[in-house]
Amino acid sequence: MRNLVLLSATHASLTVSEFSSSAEPSNITAVTLDLDQHAVLAATERRDDENDSDATITIWKGSPSLVTSFQTPTQLATNPWSKGTAKRLSKSTDAEILLLHVLPDSHSLVVITRAGDITTISLDEDSPSAEVVGSVEGGVMGAAWCPDDTLLALVTGEDKLLLMTSTFDVLSEGPLHPAEFGEEAPINVGWGAKHTQFHGSLGKAAAKSSVPPTAIGASPDDDGHVRISWRGDGAYFTVSVLEGATENDARPHRKLRVYSREGALQSTAEPIAGLEHALSWRPSGNLIVASQRFGNIPGEPAGSGSGLGQGRDGRHDIVFFERNGLRHGEFTLRETPLQGIEKPEKEQRKWGYRVREVGWSSDSNVLSVWLDSEDGDIVQLWTIGNYHWYLKQEITAPEGSDSSPGRFTCVKWHPEDSSRLILTTTSTIIQRTYAWDTFGSPSRPPVDSGSVAVIDGVNILLTPFRSQNVPPPMASHSLALQLPLELQRTQRRTTPVPVHAAFASTSDLLAILWESGVLQVFDLKTRLGPGRGKVLNPALVWAGSLESRSYRQVAFAPRAADEGLRLAILGSDPGGDAMDVVTVLDIANGDAAKTDVAFVAHNGRLIPSKDIVWEAPDGKIFQVDANSRSASEVAKFPEFCFWTIHAYVEDTDSPAGFYIGLSHAGKLHIANIDTARILATNATSFTVTPVFLIFTTTAHTAHFAPLKSLLAVLNTSETALPEFETRRVERGSRIVTAVPSSMSLVLQMPRGNLETINPRPLVMEIVRQDIDSGNYMKAFTACRKHRVDLNVFVDHNKEAFIKGIPSFIQQVSDVDYINLFLTSLGQGPLPAEDVSHICDEFRVELERKDLKTYVNSILTAHVVKRPPDHEAGLELLLRLKESEPDLVEDAVKYIIFLVDADKLFDTALGMYDFSLVLMVAQHAQKDPREYLPFLRELRALDPHYQRFRIDDHLMRHEKALSHLSEAGLERFDEAMAYVEKHQLYSHALSIWRDADQYKAVLNIYGDWLFERRDFREAAFVFRQASRPEKAMIAHEKALDWQELFELASLQKLSAEELKDTAYRVSDDLVSKKRTSEAALVLLDYAKDVRAAVIALVEGSHFSEARRILVLHRHPELMEEIVHPGALECRARLSEDMSEMREQLRKQVNRVRELRVRKVEEPDAFYGVEDTDLHNVDVMTDISMAPTMFTRYTVAPSAMSKTSSKRSSRSKRKLERKVGSGRKGTVDEEEYLLNSVSKLVTRFKTTQADGASLLPHLLQFTDEHRTEAASLQRELSDLSAELNEAIEEIWKKAPENEEPAESAPALDSWAARMEAHEKQKHINPVDKVAKPELARPEWKLQLPDARA
């Protein structure tokens, strides 16, 4: 769907005075390129009529400037018809220069002439001179350099094929006319004969037909010269030679042979009747191009045997061959010169024209066909898409100064710039650069037709994608162009190929422009909606011709309907590098007014806009004022952007516009008067809708950028580019057009076929617009078609939608549609209260509108609520059963379809209505043997117990207990058993709170708490239940000794029982380290001072123990219990400190080792990993389920996001793993620091115990005082050692600051991995707080101590 349009054209002319001071004319005959200097080199020839044995060759460079001039002999090389037939002499009009080429290695120019001289000219010298490095005997008939400039293939006048190096050493030499087929000759294995093959529509006769060798001849237009063409990779080359008549071949004919780069013959093409001299091998390597004539030769009898191909007279094909010599398709030339015009045949041009040469662009996309006709030369540019050949452009040779027919002398494609074509006339070098462009309609909704025009010769292929999607090469309508008679007189042919076409943005008009200035405007009359009749019915509105210039682009300038049409046509004066001129054409009532606005630059571009806008080659954008014939700058791109659009944001308070441009380098720019920003550096195509900029990239992704966001980015240039919505597209896809009204985007694949998609952003935009405008049916239909979640109706504007529910039901009146909407609502992400509220609103409106019609929708509204209201739905069925029995059956079946039948059966059973239960069971097709016995059993019970059984069956235990409590006192024991079975104690207490059985319920509740070991709660419950014995046991188990002895006193236990209880309780308290409480119990209730003192000493309460001894006058217990207890406590503290000292030293030494290893072997310590691999594309974000191939094709996306989030369980597991500090891991140091911190806390406890023990040791015996001094010394030493270790461990080493790196995208796998790596490199000292030791106030001044 793309067209080849002219981007720029430059002319470099040579005058006669520049050629030579001689009166003899010089002609440009050859051209080549110096890629290192980016210069064009041309060669001119001049012959002296008096002495035609020599020719003067002059080399020109650039603008042009003279390089050198030299003479060369013109002895014509003969090319005999093979096998001794008459010789074919070169004509005097043939150029002497056969090949002109620049060798990049030596930077020298090589000139090969027909006389056989090989001349080199060094281009690095200040005054280059020509040097003949060799001469070929017999002359040279054909020559071609290998694409890598390492080999030269020559055909000599002695019918030899030579292969030379770049230093002109001969590598191989062979005959030009070998008899064998070649190394790749087909092998006959005895099957696959021609008569066994399928021949399609030709039938069986084709198997028997064969072309006799005598019927194969050459075209009369064959120039007789040898052609050589290399494949793009330089591995093979082909030679086309005209072979003479022999005993077997009665006519001269063309033959193609393929050779390897070693000069070995590979294959010989099958004989083709009427094959001509033109030859070119496609650089991509799959096709060899030639031309073929068919029919009879004009002026000769029809039955005389022309030697041409069998076919229609005048048919002329471009034919293709494979490397093995077999044919591979063809296409017929169209729009040929003199077509349909009778002209007398001449010797050179029997049909009035001939194919001079063919050639390929360097990217193999464009085929040039050089036609030599009576009225001048024409170069046609052909492209292929979907196996159809399109004629895209024609280049007409400029007429001579004496109005003679224009002739090209050379046509050559640029070897690196695939879009540049170089043509020469006798005195001019023309360089034309082309670009691919899509002629799409810029019309906006609601009249956006999505029309696209494709130029194919004199036919314009039109397709409105809003109405039809017709795959190319077909089209909805083929507009055959025909110029009016008054305009045909100014043209060489009746209707040439147009150069450009453009659509109007506010009307259904199409303008078609010819390079000569002829312009036609058509009214397409496109049918947008469905219906019968033509989709397009074009009618000519206006036709006319502009001034004599070279025009290349046309654009519409919008105007009011009553003001007529305004068009802008871009052109330049012919010849030279003329400045651009924009012609503003105003058409009203059939009359045209022209206004020219000239610019100071050339090769600019018109921009589709509401105004007339022109872009200069340096990227500046100017707005043209036709009235003042001036232009003002309105924006500037950093570089020239061939594809540019003026975009508008119209739904803002003040409509604003900006420019969007795509350069040939793939950079997508946006710009306004103040700022320019780059959106992407790998864009391939783009288009604009009223809301979005849509562009594709080389990453095979379509991006949807809101125009509002782009305008905000331009207004705040420091703002980072936002993330746009994207969608994956097929590899190599390019945008053809976007049709907002149909929510479609049309893409073209590299092979030419089309794909229409409905991107989610375009769909959602139209759906939101329809919802806002209250067009609910259209929005609903779009959501169903494009599988959009119907919750969008509520998410977009909940309050407005709730108010519009009556309108929604009126438009979307189909019951199934309403059911679908409500079901989607219930299964969506909306909050439960919103779903319930909307369902209630729907239900109320549906019941008001028509209960009978919408009964199913009302049931759906009940069911999809959260939580579902099944009972309300069944109640509706009960009402309908009485008033509308005919509807009930279908309604029951429908609700069973919505809800699980068993669940619905249970719901009906829970309503205690057996008729409803039977109705549901019957329509659910349940087995009567499953439910009828159960229902009979229930009917036989009294009502309360019946409901108890139903609720128990439905596991509604609290309701079942309530019904069982109403069944009478005789069921109380069963109720208590039911309470114990289902642990319904709280509900039971609420039921029997004011009844006589309340204490019995409390009793079983207390037993249950006691079994669960909730002794304290059980004790209080037992006290409420008046069960003091059980309460005392529970208090004793809970160690609530105050409450226990209070209750024991109230129960008046005996002294012996009280004493036994005191001993039991004290033992339990001591086991729980509650020694002071145990001593208090022993003193108060057992009256045992000795046992109390023992308990206090065991808990290190020495002061309290000494007070008790003195108070109760038992001094003998001091030496018996207290003194040994103090020594035992001192020994225990010493053991603890020894253990802590050993642990501290081990851990400090390990920390030192780790830190040395961290410095010396950081990679081994941290386990460094190459994080660059984390951004490798492995997942996709396309809106479809992953397949087995997904991991090979796509990038990180929502799929990886959902699967890579850590759960809380895995986080806790990771924390435990880090806290374990396994040896050798990166977390070991952090674990060691935490361990030291815990050790400090433990030492503080030991230090406090020692501080409380020291005063008592000093007051006892000498042994005790010695132990006191030793204890204080040990505590001081360990404290000092701990302080030293803390200062060493928590001392920070100086670190070098590293520059901050740009973070990966948030919430990505790479970001989480990087965060984990950074976390590993954080110094553990920064993670673990430094512990602090208490100040040494605990020390005592010991006069006798030697510590």
mmCIF file of N, CA, C and O in Angstrom, residues 504-528:
data_model
loop_
_atom_site.group_PDB
_atom_site.id
_atom_site.type_symbol
_atom_site.label_atom_id
_atom_site.label_comp_id
_atom_site.label_asym_id
_atom_site.label_seq_id
_atom_site.Cartn_x
_atom_site.Cartn_y
_atom_site.Cartn_z
ATOM 1 N N ALA A 504 -8.262 15.073 0.709
ATOM 2 C CA ALA A 504 -8.686 16.223 1.500
ATOM 3 C C ALA A 504 -9.095 15.742 2.891
ATOM 4 O O ALA A 504 -9.566 14.618 3.068
ATOM 5 N N SER A 505 -8.907 16.614 3.882
ATOM 6 C CA SER A 505 -9.204 16.234 5.263
ATOM 7 C C SER A 505 -10.646 16.521 5.651
ATOM 8 O O SER A 505 -11.174 15.884 6.564
ATOM 9 N N THR A 506 -11.303 17.471 4.980
ATOM 10 C CA THR A 506 -12.669 17.843 5.352
ATOM 11 C C THR A 506 -13.709 17.443 4.321
ATOM 12 O O THR A 506 -14.892 17.703 4.510
ATOM 13 N N SER A 507 -13.289 16.865 3.231
ATOM 14 C CA SER A 507 -14.222 16.431 2.190
ATOM 15 C C SER A 507 -13.689 15.163 1.547
ATOM 16 O O SER A 507 -12.537 14.769 1.773
ATOM 17 N N ASP A 508 -14.528 14.549 0.733
ATOM 18 C CA ASP A 508 -14.180 13.269 0.109
ATOM 19 C C ASP A 508 -13.556 13.509 -1.266
ATOM 20 O O ASP A 508 -14.058 13.032 -2.278
ATOM 21 N N LEU A 509 -12.452 14.254 -1.287
ATOM 22 C CA LEU A 509 -11.801 14.625 -2.535
ATOM 23 C C LEU A 509 -10.428 13.990 -2.622
ATOM 24 O O LEU A 509 -9.755 13.764 -1.611
ATOM 25 N N LEU A 510 -10.008 13.726 -3.862
ATOM 26 C CA LEU A 510 -8.688 13.179 -4.152
ATOM 27 C C LEU A 510 -8.058 14.010 -5.263
ATOM 28 O O LEU A 510 -8.682 14.213 -6.314
ATOM 29 N N ALA A 511 -6.842 14.503 -5.009
ATOM 30 C CA ALA A 511 -6.100 15.263 -6.018
ATOM 31 C C ALA A 511 -4.968 14.401 -6.550
ATOM 32 O O ALA A 511 -4.260 13.746 -5.777
ATOM 33 N N ILE A 512 -4.783 14.407 -7.882
ATOM 34 C CA ILE A 512 -3.738 13.620 -8.540
ATOM 35 C C ILE A 512 -2.874 14.574 -9.343
ATOM 36 O O ILE A 512 -3.384 15.395 -10.123
ATOM 37 N N LEU A 513 -1.570 14.453 -9.133
ATOM 38 C CA LEU A 513 -0.621 15.398 -9.723
ATOM 39 C C LEU A 513 0.343 14.648 -10.630
ATOM 40 O O LEU A 513 0.813 13.547 -10.297
ATOM 41 N N TRP A 514 0.631 15.274 -11.819
ATOM 42 C CA TRP A 514 1.669 14.787 -12.708
ATOM 43 C C TRP A 514 2.880 15.716 -12.605
ATOM 44 O O TRP A 514 2.738 16.906 -12.281
ATOM 45 N N GLU A 515 4.038 15.178 -12.879
ATOM 46 C CA GLU A 515 5.260 15.969 -12.721
ATOM 47 C C GLU A 515 5.279 17.166 -13.659
ATOM 48 O O GLU A 515 5.899 18.188 -13.354
ATOM 49 N N SER A 516 4.583 17.076 -14.749
ATOM 50 C CA SER A 516 4.560 18.180 -15.706
ATOM 51 C C SER A 516 3.654 19.325 -15.267
ATOM 52 O O SER A 516 3.621 20.374 -15.911
ATOM 53 N N GLY A 517 2.902 19.141 -14.181
ATOM 54 C CA GLY A 517 2.024 20.196 -13.696
ATOM 55 C C GLY A 517 0.567 19.952 -13.948
ATOM 56 O O GLY A 517 -0.279 20.776 -13.571
ATOM 57 N N VAL A 518 0.194 18.873 -14.573
ATOM 58 C CA VAL A 518 -1.209 18.542 -14.790
ATOM 59 C C VAL A 518 -1.802 18.091 -13.460
ATOM 60 O O VAL A 518 -1.192 17.308 -12.718
ATOM 61 N N LEU A 519 -3.012 18.560 -13.155
ATOM 62 C CA LEU A 519 -3.658 18.270 -11.879
ATOM 63 C C LEU A 519 -5.112 17.897 -12.138
ATOM 64 O O LEU A 519 -5.797 18.548 -12.930
ATOM 65 N N GLN A 520 -5.565 16.853 -11.489
ATOM 66 C CA GLN A 520 -6.970 16.449 -11.539
ATOM 67 C C GLN A 520 -7.485 16.280 -10.119
ATOM 68 O O GLN A 520 -6.774 15.778 -9.237
ATOM 69 N N VAL A 521 -8.739 16.694 -9.893
ATOM 70 C CA VAL A 521 -9.392 16.557 -8.596
ATOM 71 C C VAL A 521 -10.655 15.740 -8.793
ATOM 72 O O VAL A 521 -11.477 16.048 -9.675
ATOM 73 N N PHE A 522 -10.806 14.693 -7.981
ATOM 74 C CA PHE A 522 -11.952 13.792 -8.070
ATOM 75 C C PHE A 522 -12.756 13.845 -6.777
ATOM 76 O O PHE A 522 -12.189 13.950 -5.679
ATOM 77 N N ASP A 523 -14.070 13.740 -6.930
ATOM 78 C CA ASP A 523 -14.957 13.524 -5.799
ATOM 79 C C ASP A 523 -15.219 12.020 -5.733
ATOM 80 O O ASP A 523 -15.824 11.439 -6.634
ATOM 81 N N LEU A 524 -14.737 11.373 -4.664
ATOM 82 C CA LEU A 524 -14.758 9.912 -4.607
ATOM 83 C C LEU A 524 -16.144 9.354 -4.289
ATOM 84 O O LEU A 524 -16.450 8.218 -4.639
ATOM 85 N N LYS A 525 -16.985 10.109 -3.604
ATOM 86 C CA LYS A 525 -18.334 9.658 -3.248
ATOM 87 C C LYS A 525 -18.290 8.303 -2.549
ATOM 88 O O LYS A 525 -18.889 7.319 -2.969
ATOM 89 N N THR A 526 -17.576 8.285 -1.448
ATOM 90 C CA THR A 526 -17.380 7.045 -0.689
ATOM 91 C C THR A 526 -18.604 6.746 0.167
ATOM 92 O O THR A 526 -19.111 7.623 0.865
ATOM 93 N N ARG A 527 -19.054 5.514 0.084
ATOM 94 C CA ARG A 527 -20.154 5.069 0.953
ATOM 95 C C ARG A 527 -19.560 4.552 2.253
ATOM 96 O O ARG A 527 -18.839 3.555 2.276
ATOM 97 N N LEU A 528 -19.900 5.227 3.369
ATOM 98 C CA LEU A 528 -19.298 4.867 4.654
ATOM 99 C C LEU A 528 -20.043 3.743 5.353
ATOM 100 O O LEU A 528 -19.433 2.881 5.976
#
